[in-house]
GROMACS .gro file of C-alpha atoms in nm:
model
  196
    1UNK     CA    1  10.362   4.476  20.226
    2UNK     CA    2  10.415   4.791  20.427
    3UNK     CA    3  10.128   5.030  20.490
    4UNK     CA    4   9.868   4.756  20.503
    5UNK     CA    5   9.707   4.610  20.813
    6UNK     CA    6   9.914   4.302  20.914
    7UNK     CA    7   9.663   4.040  20.796
    8UNK     CA    8   9.620   4.220  20.464
    9UNK     CA    9   9.996   4.231  20.421
   10UNK     CA   10  10.016   3.852  20.464
   11UNK     CA   11   9.739   3.805  20.209
   12UNK     CA   12   9.901   4.046  19.960
   13UNK     CA   13  10.232   3.860  19.990
   14UNK     CA   14  10.063   3.532  19.891
   15UNK     CA   15   9.836   3.635  19.602
   16UNK     CA   16   9.983   3.532  19.267
   17UNK     CA   17  10.053   3.819  19.023
   18UNK     CA   18   9.792   3.863  18.751
   19UNK     CA   19   9.518   3.686  18.948
   20UNK     CA   20   9.148   3.765  18.955
   21UNK     CA   21   9.043   3.855  19.310
   22UNK     CA   22   8.712   3.921  19.484
   23UNK     CA   23   8.759   4.105  19.815
   24UNK     CA   24   8.443   4.058  20.022
   25UNK     CA   25   8.415   4.322  20.292
   26UNK     CA   26   8.690   4.517  20.120
   27UNK     CA   27   8.663   4.829  20.336
   28UNK     CA   28   8.817   5.130  20.165
   29UNK     CA   29   8.995   4.910  19.911
   30UNK     CA   30   9.347   4.931  20.058
   31UNK     CA   31   9.425   4.566  19.981
   32UNK     CA   32   9.271   4.582  19.634
   33UNK     CA   33   9.473   4.893  19.547
   34UNK     CA   34   9.795   4.733  19.671
   35UNK     CA   35   9.729   4.414  19.472
   36UNK     CA   36   9.644   4.613  19.159
   37UNK     CA   37   9.949   4.839  19.188
   38UNK     CA   38  10.212   4.580  19.285
   39UNK     CA   39  10.083   4.248  19.147
   40UNK     CA   40   9.879   4.352  18.841
   41UNK     CA   41   9.574   4.186  18.994
   42UNK     CA   42   9.223   4.227  18.852
   43UNK     CA   43   9.047   4.303  19.180
   44UNK     CA   44   8.675   4.343  19.247
   45UNK     CA   45   8.518   4.432  19.579
   46UNK     CA   46   8.198   4.394  19.776
   47UNK     CA   47   8.146   4.628  20.074
   48UNK     CA   48   7.845   4.702  20.293
   49UNK     CA   49   7.946   5.051  20.413
   50UNK     CA   50   7.863   5.331  20.167
   51UNK     CA   51   8.149   5.557  20.280
   52UNK     CA   52   8.400   5.275  20.223
   53UNK     CA   53   8.247   5.200  19.881
   54UNK     CA   54   8.290   5.568  19.787
   55UNK     CA   55   8.652   5.569  19.913
   56UNK     CA   56   8.735   5.255  19.714
   57UNK     CA   57   8.570   5.383  19.397
   58UNK     CA   58   8.763   5.708  19.451
   59UNK     CA   59   9.082   5.499  19.426
   60UNK     CA   60   8.968   5.381  19.083
   61UNK     CA   61   8.858   5.038  19.210
   62UNK     CA   62   8.563   4.828  19.099
   63UNK     CA   63   8.357   4.798  19.418
   64UNK     CA   64   7.984   4.748  19.464
   65UNK     CA   65   7.778   4.790  19.774
   66UNK     CA   66   7.654   4.460  19.909
   67UNK     CA   67   7.626   4.226  20.203
   68UNK     CA   68   7.832   3.906  20.228
   69UNK     CA   69   7.539   3.728  20.391
   70UNK     CA   70   7.305   3.802  20.097
   71UNK     CA   71   7.488   3.903  19.782
   72UNK     CA   72   7.740   3.631  19.695
   73UNK     CA   73   7.497   3.392  19.526
   74UNK     CA   74   7.504   3.593  19.201
   75UNK     CA   75   7.873   3.531  19.137
   76UNK     CA   76   7.949   3.237  18.904
   77UNK     CA   77   8.137   2.928  19.026
   78UNK     CA   78   8.517   2.958  19.022
   79UNK     CA   79   8.500   3.305  18.863
   80UNK     CA   80   8.797   3.426  19.074
   81UNK     CA   81   9.136   3.282  19.157
   82UNK     CA   82   9.099   3.411  19.514
   83UNK     CA   83   8.801   3.516  19.723
   84UNK     CA   84   8.912   3.716  20.027
   85UNK     CA   85   8.724   3.769  20.353
   86UNK     CA   86   8.942   3.974  20.588
   87UNK     CA   87   8.823   4.060  20.939
   88UNK     CA   88   8.464   4.000  20.826
   89UNK     CA   89   8.384   3.635  20.909
   90UNK     CA   90   8.302   3.716  21.272
   91UNK     CA   91   8.055   3.986  21.162
   92UNK     CA   92   7.852   3.760  20.930
   93UNK     CA   93   7.513   3.630  21.039
   94UNK     CA   94   7.581   3.293  20.872
   95UNK     CA   95   7.961   3.253  20.854
   96UNK     CA   96   7.934   2.889  20.743
   97UNK     CA   97   7.721   2.984  20.442
   98UNK     CA   98   7.951   3.277  20.356
   99UNK     CA   99   8.254   3.047  20.366
  100UNK     CA  100   8.075   2.798  20.139
  101UNK     CA  101   8.007   3.080  19.893
  102UNK     CA  102   8.371   3.198  19.903
  103UNK     CA  103   8.495   2.850  19.818
  104UNK     CA  104   8.238   2.820  19.540
  105UNK     CA  105   8.326   3.158  19.386
  106UNK     CA  106   8.704   3.136  19.424
  107UNK     CA  107   8.948   2.858  19.347
  108UNK     CA  108   9.102   2.948  19.682
  109UNK     CA  109   8.985   3.163  19.972
  110UNK     CA  110   9.176   3.375  20.220
  111UNK     CA  111   9.001   3.422  20.554
  112UNK     CA  112   9.139   3.636  20.837
  113UNK     CA  113   8.984   3.703  21.176
  114UNK     CA  114   9.068   3.824  21.527
  115UNK     CA  115   9.143   3.537  21.765
  116UNK     CA  116   8.908   3.564  22.059
  117UNK     CA  117   9.117   3.309  22.254
  118UNK     CA  118   9.422   3.539  22.269
  119UNK     CA  119   9.563   3.564  22.620
  120UNK     CA  120   9.474   3.934  22.657
  121UNK     CA  121   9.109   3.858  22.584
  122UNK     CA  122   9.116   3.569  22.832
  123UNK     CA  123   9.288   3.782  23.098
  124UNK     CA  124   9.040   4.065  23.055
  125UNK     CA  125   8.752   3.827  23.113
  126UNK     CA  126   8.926   3.653  23.403
  127UNK     CA  127   9.043   3.961  23.591
  128UNK     CA  128   8.786   4.221  23.496
  129UNK     CA  129   8.492   3.993  23.431
  130UNK     CA  130   8.391   4.206  23.134
  131UNK     CA  131   8.415   4.175  22.757
  132UNK     CA  132   8.756   4.307  22.654
  133UNK     CA  133   8.814   4.642  22.491
  134UNK     CA  134   9.159   4.655  22.334
  135UNK     CA  135   9.336   4.835  22.053
  136UNK     CA  136   9.248   4.547  21.822
  137UNK     CA  137   8.893   4.501  21.958
  138UNK     CA  138   8.803   4.863  22.038
  139UNK     CA  139   8.422   4.838  22.057
  140UNK     CA  140   8.211   4.787  22.367
  141UNK     CA  141   8.007   4.466  22.380
  142UNK     CA  142   7.688   4.651  22.285
  143UNK     CA  143   7.820   4.823  21.972
  144UNK     CA  144   8.063   4.569  21.831
  145UNK     CA  145   8.010   4.436  21.478
  146UNK     CA  146   8.150   4.102  21.599
  147UNK     CA  147   7.862   3.861  21.650
  148UNK     CA  148   8.052   3.531  21.629
  149UNK     CA  149   8.355   3.512  21.857
  150UNK     CA  150   8.577   3.263  21.677
  151UNK     CA  151   8.909   3.123  21.796
  152UNK     CA  152   9.188   2.967  21.593
  153UNK     CA  153   9.105   2.623  21.732
  154UNK     CA  154   8.733   2.675  21.655
  155UNK     CA  155   8.817   2.762  21.295
  156UNK     CA  156   9.055   2.466  21.255
  157UNK     CA  157   8.783   2.229  21.378
  158UNK     CA  158   8.526   2.395  21.152
  159UNK     CA  159   8.729   2.350  20.833
  160UNK     CA  160   8.829   1.994  20.930
  161UNK     CA  161   8.462   1.898  20.980
  162UNK     CA  162   8.381   2.034  20.634
  163UNK     CA  163   8.681   1.862  20.466
  164UNK     CA  164   8.823   2.198  20.358
  165UNK     CA  165   9.194   2.191  20.277
  166UNK     CA  166   9.415   2.443  20.456
  167UNK     CA  167   9.692   2.539  20.212
  168UNK     CA  168   9.845   2.795  20.444
  169UNK     CA  169   9.801   2.948  20.789
  170UNK     CA  170   9.967   3.252  20.942
  171UNK     CA  171   9.933   3.364  21.302
  172UNK     CA  172   9.997   3.727  21.394
  173UNK     CA  173  10.102   3.898  21.712
  174UNK     CA  174  10.113   4.272  21.648
  175UNK     CA  175  10.274   4.299  21.304
  176UNK     CA  176  10.482   3.983  21.343
  177UNK     CA  177  10.404   3.636  21.211
  178UNK     CA  178  10.453   3.379  21.486
  179UNK     CA  179  10.477   3.002  21.482
  180UNK     CA  180  10.189   2.760  21.506
  181UNK     CA  181  10.280   2.640  21.855
  182UNK     CA  182  10.030   2.783  22.107
  183UNK     CA  183   9.886   3.010  21.836
  184UNK     CA  184   9.538   2.982  21.989
  185UNK     CA  185   9.673   3.144  22.307
  186UNK     CA  186   9.939   3.379  22.169
  187UNK     CA  187   9.819   3.502  21.829
  188UNK     CA  188   9.595   3.806  21.804
  189UNK     CA  189   9.487   3.738  21.444
  190UNK     CA  190   9.489   3.446  21.204
  191UNK     CA  191   9.499   3.419  20.826
  192UNK     CA  192   9.402   3.097  20.648
  193UNK     CA  193   9.434   3.006  20.281
  194UNK     CA  194   9.167   2.747  20.196
  195UNK     CA  195   9.045   2.537  19.904
  196UNK     CA  196   8.795   2.257  19.846
   0.00000   0.00000   0.00000
């Protein structure tokens, strides 16, 4: 879906029309608005940043301020068709607990994250000896919201250990979906569709 960040576009293309969706860490609501306008989705959002909450509400979206690490317990089991966590997993204090909550709340969960094993990240560490600052990871080490540096292979092992079913996986380089071969080295972002 054009106009969306690449991982959000992949998610939007794979959400069934008419679904109920909870977007956790929804930002300004861009994905929710696209799903509502093109797929007739009943979308709800949870966002920690007050300015983003205001922007999303300004779009006519149902978004509440909250923290993924603390505020998911109040949602009933299987109350959504999809729970979405895009570019937020690596910022959670307890990503394992947040993922458990997503799979409890939603029948399926989309999770997207930057791949910290991408070759540019590796090269930056190897050559410069410093944490990388790139267009996709623009913050310095001391002010980044990323507290858990996850790789595609880390995430695959994590879901396998927890017997979580991967229904789909997409690996992105720039705006292009690439194949699974060497994704841990060549993909900048990953999107997984999960279910218990």
